[in-house]
Coordinates of C-alpha atoms in Angstrom, one line a residue:
M6 CA 75.8 -76.2 10.1
R7 CA 76.3 -72.8 8.4
R8 CA 77.6 -69.9 10.3
P9 CA 75.7 -66.6 10.2
V10 CA 76.8 -64.4 7.4
G11 CA 76.8 -61.3 9.6
R12 CA 79.2 -63.0 12.1
L13 CA 81.6 -64.0 9.3
V14 CA 81.6 -60.5 7.9
G15 CA 82.2 -59.0 11.4
R16 CA 85.1 -61.3 12.0
R17 CA 86.6 -60.6 8.6
R18 CA 86.2 -56.8 9.1
F19 CA 87.7 -56.7 12.6
G20 CA 90.4 -59.3 11.8
S21 CA 91.7 -57.2 8.9
V22 CA 95.0 -55.4 8.9
R23 CA 93.2 -52.0 8.7
A24 CA 91.1 -52.8 11.8
K25 CA 94.1 -54.0 13.8
A26 CA 96.2 -51.0 12.8
S27 CA 93.4 -48.6 13.6
L28 CA 92.7 -50.2 17.0
G29 CA 96.4 -50.4 17.8
A30 CA 97.0 -46.8 17.0
T31 CA 94.0 -45.7 18.9
A32 CA 95.0 -47.6 22.0
V33 CA 98.5 -46.3 21.9
V34 CA 97.3 -42.7 21.5
A35 CA 94.7 -43.2 24.3
V36 CA 97.4 -44.4 26.7
A37 CA 99.6 -41.5 25.7
L38 CA 96.9 -38.9 26.0
V39 CA 95.8 -40.2 29.4
A40 CA 99.4 -40.2 30.7
A41 CA 100.0 -36.7 29.3
G42 CA 96.7 -35.5 30.8
L43 CA 97.5 -36.8 34.2
A44 CA 100.9 -35.2 34.0
V45 CA 99.4 -31.8 33.0
L46 CA 96.8 -32.0 35.8
L47 CA 99.4 -32.8 38.4
S48 CA 101.7 -30.1 37.1
L49 CA 98.9 -27.5 37.1
R50 CA 97.8 -28.5 40.6
S51 CA 101.4 -28.2 41.8
N52 CA 101.9 -24.8 40.2
L53 CA 98.6 -23.4 41.6
T54 CA 99.4 -24.8 45.0
E55 CA 102.8 -23.1 45.0
Q56 CA 101.0 -19.8 44.0
A57 CA 98.7 -20.2 47.0
D58 CA 101.7 -21.0 49.2
R59 CA 103.3 -17.7 48.1
Q60 CA 100.1 -15.7 48.7
A61 CA 99.6 -17.3 52.2
D62 CA 103.3 -16.8 53.1
R63 CA 103.2 -13.1 52.0
A64 CA 100.1 -12.5 54.1
A65 CA 101.5 -14.3 57.2
R66 CA 104.8 -12.4 56.9
E67 CA 103.1 -9.0 56.7
V68 CA 101.3 -9.7 60.0
A69 CA 104.4 -11.2 61.6
L70 CA 106.5 -8.2 60.6
D71 CA 103.8 -5.9 62.1
I72 CA 103.9 -7.8 65.4
A73 CA 107.7 -8.0 65.5
S74 CA 108.2 -4.3 64.8
Q75 CA 105.8 -2.8 67.4
V76 CA 107.1 -1.1 70.5
P77 CA 106.4 -3.4 73.6
D78 CA 104.1 -1.0 75.4
R79 CA 102.0 -0.4 72.3
V80 CA 101.4 -4.0 71.2
A81 CA 97.7 -4.6 71.0
Y82 CA 96.7 -7.7 69.0
A83 CA 93.2 -6.5 68.7
D84 CA 94.4 -3.5 66.8
L85 CA 96.4 -5.4 64.2
E86 CA 95.6 -4.7 60.6
L87 CA 94.6 -8.0 59.2
P88 CA 94.1 -8.9 55.5
D89 CA 90.6 -9.4 54.0
E90 CA 89.2 -12.5 55.6
E91 CA 87.7 -14.1 52.5
D92 CA 91.1 -13.9 50.6
H93 CA 93.4 -14.5 53.5
P94 CA 92.0 -15.7 56.9
V95 CA 94.5 -14.9 59.6
R96 CA 94.8 -15.9 63.2
V97 CA 97.6 -15.5 65.8
T98 CA 98.2 -17.9 68.7
D99 CA 100.8 -18.1 71.4
E100 CA 103.3 -21.0 71.7
D101 CA 100.8 -22.9 73.8
G102 CA 98.1 -22.7 71.0
R103 CA 95.9 -20.2 72.8
L104 CA 94.2 -17.8 70.4
L105 CA 95.4 -14.1 70.6
V106 CA 93.6 -12.6 67.6
A107 CA 91.6 -13.8 64.6
G108 CA 90.3 -12.0 61.6
E109 CA 86.8 -10.4 61.5
G110 CA 84.3 -13.1 60.7
L111 CA 86.6 -16.0 61.0
E112 CA 84.7 -18.7 62.9
R113 CA 86.7 -21.9 62.3
I114 CA 90.0 -23.1 61.0
S115 CA 90.7 -26.9 60.7
G116 CA 93.2 -29.2 59.1
T117 CA 96.2 -26.9 59.4
G118 CA 98.2 -29.1 61.7
V119 CA 98.3 -26.5 64.6
R120 CA 97.3 -27.8 68.1
A121 CA 93.8 -27.1 69.3
A122 CA 93.1 -24.2 71.7
G123 CA 89.7 -23.8 73.2
E124 CA 90.3 -20.7 75.4
R125 CA 91.2 -17.2 74.6
A126 CA 94.5 -15.8 75.8
T127 CA 94.3 -13.1 78.5
A128 CA 96.0 -9.8 78.2
R129 CA 99.7 -9.9 78.8
P130 CA 101.4 -7.3 81.0
G131 CA 102.5 -4.3 79.0
T132 CA 100.6 -5.2 75.9
G133 CA 98.2 -2.3 76.2
G134 CA 95.1 -4.3 75.3
T135 CA 93.6 -7.7 75.0
A136 CA 92.4 -10.0 72.3
S137 CA 88.7 -9.2 73.1
G138 CA 88.5 -6.8 70.1
S139 CA 87.9 -9.7 67.7
R140 CA 85.7 -12.8 67.6
Q141 CA 87.1 -16.0 68.8
A142 CA 87.9 -18.6 66.0
E143 CA 85.9 -21.5 67.5
G144 CA 86.5 -25.1 66.8
D145 CA 90.2 -24.9 66.2
D146 CA 92.3 -27.7 64.8
D147 CA 92.3 -31.1 66.2
A148 CA 95.4 -32.5 67.7
D149 CA 96.7 -34.3 64.6
G150 CA 95.7 -31.6 62.2
D151 CA 93.8 -33.9 59.7
G152 CA 90.8 -31.6 59.4
S153 CA 88.4 -34.1 60.8
D154 CA 86.4 -31.6 62.8
G155 CA 84.3 -30.4 60.0
G156 CA 86.8 -29.0 57.5
H157 CA 86.8 -29.9 53.8
G158 CA 89.8 -32.1 54.1
S159 CA 93.4 -31.5 53.1
D160 CA 95.5 -32.4 50.2
D161 CA 98.8 -34.3 50.1
D162 CA 100.5 -31.5 52.0
G163 CA 97.9 -31.5 54.8
D164 CA 100.3 -32.8 57.4
G165 CA 101.4 -29.2 58.1
R166 CA 105.1 -30.0 57.9
D167 CA 107.6 -27.5 56.7
R168 CA 108.3 -27.8 53.0
N169 CA 111.9 -26.6 53.4
G170 CA 112.7 -29.9 55.0
D171 CA 114.3 -28.4 58.1
G172 CA 112.6 -30.8 60.6
R173 CA 110.1 -28.4 62.1
D174 CA 106.9 -29.8 63.6
G175 CA 103.5 -29.0 62.3
D176 CA 103.1 -25.9 64.5
G177 CA 106.2 -24.2 63.0
R178 CA 108.5 -24.8 66.0
D179 CA 111.5 -27.0 66.1
G180 CA 112.3 -29.4 68.8
D181 CA 115.0 -27.2 70.3
D182 CA 112.7 -24.2 70.9
D183 CA 114.9 -22.2 68.6
D184 CA 112.6 -19.1 68.6
P185 CA 113.3 -16.0 66.5
A186 CA 115.3 -13.2 68.2
V187 CA 113.4 -10.3 69.7
G188 CA 111.8 -8.1 67.0
E189 CA 112.4 -10.7 64.3
I190 CA 110.4 -13.4 62.5
G191 CA 111.3 -17.0 61.7
D192 CA 113.3 -17.9 58.7
T193 CA 111.2 -20.9 57.6
T194 CA 107.5 -21.3 56.9
A195 CA 105.4 -24.4 57.5
Y196 CA 102.6 -25.1 55.0
G197 CA 99.4 -27.1 55.2
S198 CA 96.0 -27.5 53.7
G199 CA 92.8 -27.2 55.5
S200 CA 89.5 -25.3 55.6
A201 CA 88.2 -22.2 57.2
T202 CA 84.7 -20.9 57.9
V203 CA 84.2 -17.2 57.4
D204 CA 80.8 -15.6 58.0
G205 CA 79.2 -19.1 57.8
D206 CA 80.8 -20.0 54.5
S207 CA 83.4 -22.8 54.5
A208 CA 86.1 -23.2 51.9
D209 CA 89.4 -24.9 51.4
Y210 CA 92.6 -22.9 52.0
R211 CA 96.3 -23.3 51.8
F212 CA 97.8 -22.1 55.2
A213 CA 101.2 -20.7 56.0
T214 CA 102.5 -20.7 59.5
I215 CA 105.4 -18.5 60.6
E216 CA 106.9 -17.5 64.0
A217 CA 107.4 -14.0 65.2
T218 CA 108.9 -12.6 68.5
D219 CA 107.7 -9.2 69.6
R220 CA 109.7 -6.5 71.4
A221 CA 108.6 -7.9 74.7
G222 CA 110.3 -11.3 73.9
E223 CA 107.0 -13.2 73.4
T224 CA 107.0 -15.7 70.5
V225 CA 103.7 -16.1 68.6
L226 CA 102.5 -18.2 65.7
V227 CA 100.9 -16.4 62.7
Q228 CA 98.7 -18.4 60.4
A229 CA 97.4 -17.0 57.1
G230 CA 95.5 -18.8 54.4
A231 CA 95.1 -18.4 50.6
P232 CA 92.0 -19.8 49.0
L233 CA 92.2 -22.9 46.9
A234 CA 89.0 -22.3 45.0
D235 CA 90.8 -21.1 41.9
R236 CA 93.1 -24.1 41.9
Q237 CA 90.2 -26.5 42.3
S238 CA 88.2 -24.8 39.5
A239 CA 91.2 -24.7 37.1
V240 CA 92.0 -28.4 37.7
R241 CA 88.4 -29.4 37.4
T242 CA 87.9 -27.3 34.2
T243 CA 91.0 -28.7 32.6
G244 CA 90.1 -32.3 33.5
L245 CA 86.6 -31.9 32.1
A246 CA 88.0 -30.4 28.9
M247 CA 90.5 -33.3 28.5
L248 CA 87.7 -35.8 29.1
A249 CA 85.6 -34.1 26.5
G250 CA 88.4 -33.9 24.0
L251 CA 89.7 -37.4 24.5
P252 CA 87.0 -39.2 22.5
V253 CA 87.2 -36.7 19.7
L254 CA 90.9 -37.1 19.4
L255 CA 90.6 -40.9 19.5
L256 CA 88.0 -40.8 16.8
V257 CA 90.2 -38.6 14.6
V258 CA 93.2 -40.9 15.2
G259 CA 91.3 -44.0 14.5
G260 CA 89.6 -42.5 11.4
V261 CA 92.9 -41.2 9.9
T262 CA 94.7 -44.5 10.6
W263 CA 91.8 -46.4 8.9
L264 CA 91.9 -44.2 5.8
M265 CA 95.7 -44.2 5.6
T266 CA 95.9 -48.0 6.0
R267 CA 93.2 -48.5 3.4
R268 CA 95.1 -46.3 1.0
A269 CA 98.4 -48.1 1.7
L270 CA 96.8 -51.6 1.3
R271 CA 94.8 -50.8 -1.8
P272 CA 97.5 -52.1 -4.1
V273 CA 97.7 -55.3 -2.0
E274 CA 94.0 -55.8 -2.6
G275 CA 94.5 -55.3 -6.3
I276 CA 97.3 -58.0 -6.2
R277 CA 95.0 -60.3 -4.4
R278 CA 92.1 -59.9 -6.8
E279 CA 94.4 -60.4 -9.8
L280 CA 95.9 -63.6 -8.3
A281 CA 92.4 -64.8 -7.6
A282 CA 91.5 -64.2 -11.2
I283 CA 94.6 -66.0 -12.4
T284 CA 93.8 -69.0 -10.2
A285 CA 90.3 -69.1 -11.5
S286 CA 91.3 -68.8 -15.2
E287 CA 94.5 -70.8 -15.0
D288 CA 96.1 -68.3 -17.3
L289 CA 99.6 -67.9 -16.1
S290 CA 100.4 -65.3 -18.8
R291 CA 98.6 -62.7 -16.7
R292 CA 100.5 -60.5 -14.3
V293 CA 99.5 -58.5 -11.2
P294 CA 99.6 -54.7 -11.3
E295 CA 102.9 -53.2 -10.0
P296 CA 102.5 -49.8 -8.2
A297 CA 104.7 -47.0 -9.3
T298 CA 106.4 -46.7 -5.9
H299 CA 109.5 -48.1 -4.3
D300 CA 108.0 -49.5 -1.1
E301 CA 107.3 -53.0 0.1
V302 CA 104.1 -53.4 -1.8
A303 CA 105.8 -52.6 -5.1
R304 CA 108.5 -55.2 -4.3
L305 CA 105.8 -57.7 -3.4
A306 CA 104.2 -57.2 -6.8
R307 CA 107.5 -57.5 -8.6
T308 CA 108.3 -60.7 -6.7
T309 CA 104.8 -62.1 -7.4
N310 CA 105.2 -61.4 -11.2
E311 CA 108.7 -63.1 -11.2
T312 CA 107.1 -66.1 -9.4
L313 CA 104.3 -66.2 -12.0
T314 CA 106.9 -66.0 -14.8
A315 CA 108.9 -68.9 -13.3
L316 CA 105.7 -70.9 -12.8
E317 CA 104.6 -70.3 -16.3
A318 CA 108.0 -71.4 -17.7
S319 CA 107.8 -74.5 -15.4
V320 CA 104.3 -75.4 -16.6
E321 CA 105.3 -74.9 -20.2
R322 CA 108.4 -77.0 -19.7
Q323 CA 106.3 -79.7 -18.1
R324 CA 103.8 -79.6 -21.0
R325 CA 106.5 -79.9 -23.6
F326 CA 108.1 -82.7 -21.6
V327 CA 104.8 -84.7 -21.6
A328 CA 104.3 -84.1 -25.3
D329 CA 107.9 -85.1 -26.2
A330 CA 107.7 -88.1 -23.9
S331 CA 104.5 -89.2 -25.5
H332 CA 106.0 -88.8 -28.9
E333 CA 109.2 -90.8 -28.0
L334 CA 107.1 -93.6 -26.4
R335 CA 104.8 -93.8 -29.4
S336 CA 107.6 -94.6 -31.9
P337 CA 109.0 -97.8 -30.3
I338 CA 105.6 -99.0 -29.2
A339 CA 104.3 -98.6 -32.8
S340 CA 107.3 -100.3 -34.2
L341 CA 107.0 -103.2 -31.7
R342 CA 103.3 -103.6 -32.4
T343 CA 103.9 -103.7 -36.2
Q344 CA 106.5 -106.4 -35.8
L345 CA 104.2 -108.5 -33.6
E346 CA 101.3 -108.1 -35.9
V347 CA 103.4 -109.2 -38.9
G348 CA 104.8 -112.1 -36.9
E349 CA 101.3 -113.2 -35.9
A350 CA 100.1 -113.2 -39.6
H351 CA 103.4 -114.5 -41.1
P352 CA 105.5 -116.2 -38.4
A353 CA 108.4 -116.6 -40.9
L354 CA 108.7 -112.9 -41.3
L355 CA 108.9 -112.1 -37.5
D356 CA 112.0 -109.9 -36.8
V357 CA 112.8 -111.1 -33.3
P358 CA 116.1 -109.1 -33.0
G359 CA 114.2 -106.0 -34.1
A360 CA 111.5 -106.6 -31.5
V361 CA 114.0 -107.1 -28.8
A362 CA 115.8 -103.9 -29.8
D363 CA 112.6 -101.9 -29.7
T364 CA 111.7 -103.5 -26.3
V365 CA 115.1 -102.5 -24.9
R366 CA 114.8 -99.0 -26.3
L367 CA 111.3 -98.7 -24.8
Q368 CA 112.7 -100.0 -21.4
R369 CA 115.5 -97.5 -21.4
L370 CA 113.2 -94.6 -22.3
A371 CA 110.8 -95.5 -19.5
A372 CA 113.8 -95.7 -17.0
D373 CA 115.0 -92.3 -18.2
L374 CA 111.6 -90.8 -17.7
L375 CA 111.3 -92.3 -14.3
L376 CA 114.7 -91.0 -13.2
L377 CA 113.9 -87.5 -14.5
A378 CA 110.6 -87.5 -12.6
R379 CA 112.5 -88.4 -9.4
L380 CA 115.1 -85.7 -10.0
D381 CA 112.4 -83.1 -10.7
A382 CA 110.9 -84.1 -7.3
G383 CA 114.2 -83.0 -5.7
E384 CA 115.6 -86.5 -5.0
R385 CA 119.1 -86.5 -3.7
P386 CA 121.5 -89.4 -2.9
V387 CA 120.1 -91.2 0.1
R388 CA 123.5 -92.4 1.3
A389 CA 126.4 -90.2 0.2
A390 CA 129.1 -92.9 0.3
R391 CA 132.7 -92.3 -0.5
F392 CA 134.2 -94.1 -3.4
D393 CA 137.0 -93.7 -6.1
L394 CA 135.5 -92.3 -9.3
G395 CA 138.5 -93.7 -11.2
A396 CA 137.7 -97.2 -10.1
L397 CA 134.1 -96.7 -11.0
A398 CA 135.2 -95.5 -14.5
H399 CA 137.4 -98.6 -14.9
E400 CA 134.4 -100.9 -14.0
E401 CA 131.9 -99.2 -16.3
V402 CA 134.3 -99.1 -19.3
S403 CA 135.2 -102.7 -18.9
Q404 CA 131.5 -103.7 -19.3
R405 CA 131.0 -101.8 -22.5
T406 CA 131.9 -104.6 -25.0
A407 CA 129.4 -103.6 -27.7
D408 CA 130.8 -100.1 -28.4
R409 CA 131.6 -99.1 -31.9
W410 CA 134.9 -97.5 -30.9
P411 CA 137.1 -98.6 -28.0
V412 CA 137.3 -96.2 -25.1
V413 CA 140.8 -95.0 -24.1
L414 CA 140.7 -94.4 -20.3
D415 CA 143.2 -92.3 -18.3
V416 CA 142.8 -92.5 -14.6
R417 CA 145.0 -90.8 -12.0
P418 CA 144.9 -91.5 -8.2
G419 CA 143.2 -89.4 -5.5
A420 CA 139.8 -89.1 -7.2
E421 CA 137.5 -89.9 -4.3
V422 CA 134.0 -88.4 -4.3
A423 CA 130.9 -88.7 -2.1
G424 CA 127.5 -89.5 -3.6
S425 CA 125.5 -92.2 -5.3
S426 CA 127.8 -94.5 -7.3
G427 CA 124.8 -95.8 -9.3
Q428 CA 123.7 -92.3 -10.4
L429 CA 127.3 -91.3 -11.3
A430 CA 127.7 -94.5 -13.2
R431 CA 124.6 -93.5 -15.2
V432 CA 126.2 -90.1 -16.0
L433 CA 129.4 -91.8 -17.3
D434 CA 127.3 -94.2 -19.4
N435 CA 125.3 -91.4 -20.9
L436 CA 128.4 -89.4 -21.7
L437 CA 130.0 -92.4 -23.4
D438 CA 126.8 -93.2 -25.3
N439 CA 126.7 -89.7 -26.6
A440 CA 130.4 -89.8 -27.6
Q441 CA 129.9 -93.2 -29.4
R442 CA 127.1 -91.9 -31.5
H443 CA 129.1 -88.8 -32.7
A444 CA 132.7 -90.1 -32.7
A445 CA 134.5 -90.5 -36.0
G446 CA 137.0 -93.1 -34.8
S447 CA 138.0 -92.7 -31.1
V448 CA 136.6 -91.9 -27.7
T449 CA 138.7 -91.0 -24.6
A450 CA 137.8 -90.7 -20.9
S451 CA 139.9 -89.4 -18.1
V452 CA 139.6 -89.0 -14.3
R453 CA 141.9 -86.6 -12.4
R454 CA 142.1 -84.5 -9.3
S455 CA 142.2 -80.7 -9.7
G456 CA 142.6 -78.9 -6.4
A457 CA 139.4 -79.5 -4.4
T458 CA 137.6 -80.9 -7.5
V459 CA 137.5 -84.3 -9.2
V460 CA 137.2 -84.0 -13.0
L461 CA 135.7 -86.6 -15.3
A462 CA 136.2 -85.8 -19.0
V463 CA 134.8 -87.6 -22.0
A464 CA 135.9 -86.5 -25.5
D465 CA 135.4 -87.7 -29.1
D466 CA 136.8 -86.8 -32.5
G467 CA 133.4 -86.1 -34.1
P468 CA 132.0 -82.8 -35.4
G469 CA 131.7 -81.4 -31.9
V470 CA 129.0 -79.2 -30.5
P471 CA 128.6 -75.6 -31.9
E472 CA 129.3 -73.0 -29.3
A473 CA 125.8 -71.6 -29.7
E474 CA 124.3 -75.0 -28.9
R475 CA 126.5 -76.0 -25.9
E476 CA 123.8 -75.1 -23.3
R477 CA 120.8 -76.2 -25.4
V478 CA 122.1 -79.8 -25.7
F479 CA 121.4 -80.2 -22.0
E480 CA 117.7 -79.5 -22.5
R481 CA 115.3 -82.5 -22.6
F482 CA 114.4 -84.2 -25.9
V483 CA 116.9 -81.9 -27.7
R484 CA 118.8 -83.6 -30.6
L485 CA 121.1 -81.7 -32.9
D486 CA 120.9 -84.5 -35.4
D487 CA 117.4 -85.8 -35.1
A488 CA 117.5 -88.5 -37.8
R489 CA 120.7 -90.2 -36.7
S490 CA 119.9 -89.9 -33.0
R491 CA 116.5 -91.5 -33.5
D492 CA 118.0 -94.3 -35.6
D493 CA 120.6 -95.0 -33.0
G494 CA 118.0 -95.0 -30.2
G495 CA 118.7 -91.6 -28.7
A496 CA 115.8 -89.7 -27.2
G497 CA 117.6 -86.6 -26.2
L498 CA 117.4 -87.3 -22.5
G499 CA 120.9 -88.6 -21.7
L500 CA 122.7 -85.3 -21.3
A501 CA 119.7 -83.7 -19.4
I502 CA 119.8 -86.6 -16.9
A503 CA 123.6 -86.3 -16.6
R504 CA 123.4 -82.5 -15.8
D505 CA 120.6 -83.0 -13.3
V506 CA 122.5 -85.7 -11.5
A507 CA 125.7 -83.6 -11.4
E508 CA 123.8 -80.7 -9.8
R509 CA 122.2 -83.0 -7.2
H510 CA 125.8 -84.0 -6.2
G511 CA 126.9 -80.3 -5.9
G512 CA 128.8 -80.4 -9.2
T513 CA 128.6 -79.1 -12.8
L514 CA 128.5 -80.6 -16.2
T515 CA 129.7 -78.4 -19.2
A516 CA 130.2 -78.9 -22.9
G517 CA 133.3 -77.7 -24.8
R518 CA 135.7 -78.4 -27.6
A519 CA 138.2 -81.3 -27.5
E520 CA 141.8 -81.0 -28.6
R521 CA 141.0 -83.1 -31.8
G522 CA 138.0 -80.9 -32.6
G523 CA 135.3 -83.1 -31.3
A524 CA 133.0 -82.6 -28.3
L525 CA 134.3 -82.5 -24.7
F526 CA 132.1 -83.0 -21.7
E527 CA 133.6 -82.3 -18.2
L528 CA 131.9 -83.4 -15.0
R529 CA 133.3 -81.6 -11.9
L530 CA 132.5 -82.9 -8.5
P531 CA 133.7 -81.8 -5.0
A532 CA 136.4 -84.1 -3.7
A533 CA 135.4 -86.3 -0.8
D534 CA 138.0 -84.8 1.6

């Protein structure tokens, strides 16, 4: 069942790095903007509330100072000069909560936290008047001051408690009846939020309550309010502006992130396309474009090209190996076939020893190719047993009875190594075979301990290996003397196998010059201890 193309394209588009980066950046910015917006709104609301508190406090103190400074026989609350009611509604009550005077047009105050008072206070002796000169502020606060009697509600400061933290109750008095002295006003101010109805219009206010003691010794409570309409309007306008600007900012951030990510990933797309073309064409000589920058993408391109170079060299080496192996296998097979065909036609002319030699040569070549294949696959010794390399050398040399030249062996104690004895015996045989083919009259081998290394050295007195060819001789199917090597059965694989085995055992194999001028091959392996 095929999946819809549109669904696949959508998944690919929203699963890309560009989409993920854009969505991630947009989400982070959205969270940051929302948090910053809330902080701004709270800060703005707090500042505007403090401004309203200062206005209400200033209005309340003006009235309280007027009350405290009047001569006792001239105090008339009905004659007090009160501020404009729409800006600062004011009322004055006694300590029992009975109304003494209220501003012109003030009909209701609620939510300030001052106890309710349903009756007007009568004239006190010596006041020179009554409170009948102003309208009664009906529907005063409820007992708990929460504004539930028709007000617009209160904010977080609506409990009417003193901001100064001096423990005063909501009506501005402390529990010890610590009233101001005669002719003075209180030191602290209690604040609260509520609503007031002036000439039939209700609005939210911030109220300040302060105590004052007149010259007659009577303590009253002065309440004055400051409108919160400006605060509410500013907060509302700012919030709407932020809500309107948030989508625009998020679109800008998402778009810019999308464009910048696309520009940053454009070289990556070029690398991907070129790699896809290389895969399709199988042309390993091609390379991906390298940006003229010094960032991660440029390093990725350089690493990719280095990988392609190594892969190209590996494939070329494999092709050359297959070609050389085919050539080497073809020679003994052709010789063996010729001998068998002659023997079939003329049995008396059958060269049995030659056929056996070609068969052995073919068998050894097949074994060498199989071992190289295993080494190329990363094969390492399965069981790294400890053994004495000197004893192994004694055993291998003693079995070489058909050599042209006798092998002089020098073994010293303490030459224990860890690894595959079979593979290391193969290395020694290959080195001795190479020395026998090139020696003029003698071959020597030695095993010794040198610090933390065990050294196996094989030398001959032949022409030696030119210095320029001392690394090339370890390449596969390389023969410095092709004619003699082929006649002697060499295929150019012995030294290559020996070096690969040495490296698999954590050692090295190098070519040098012997004391008598011939070739010197040294195998260095880590000691077992």
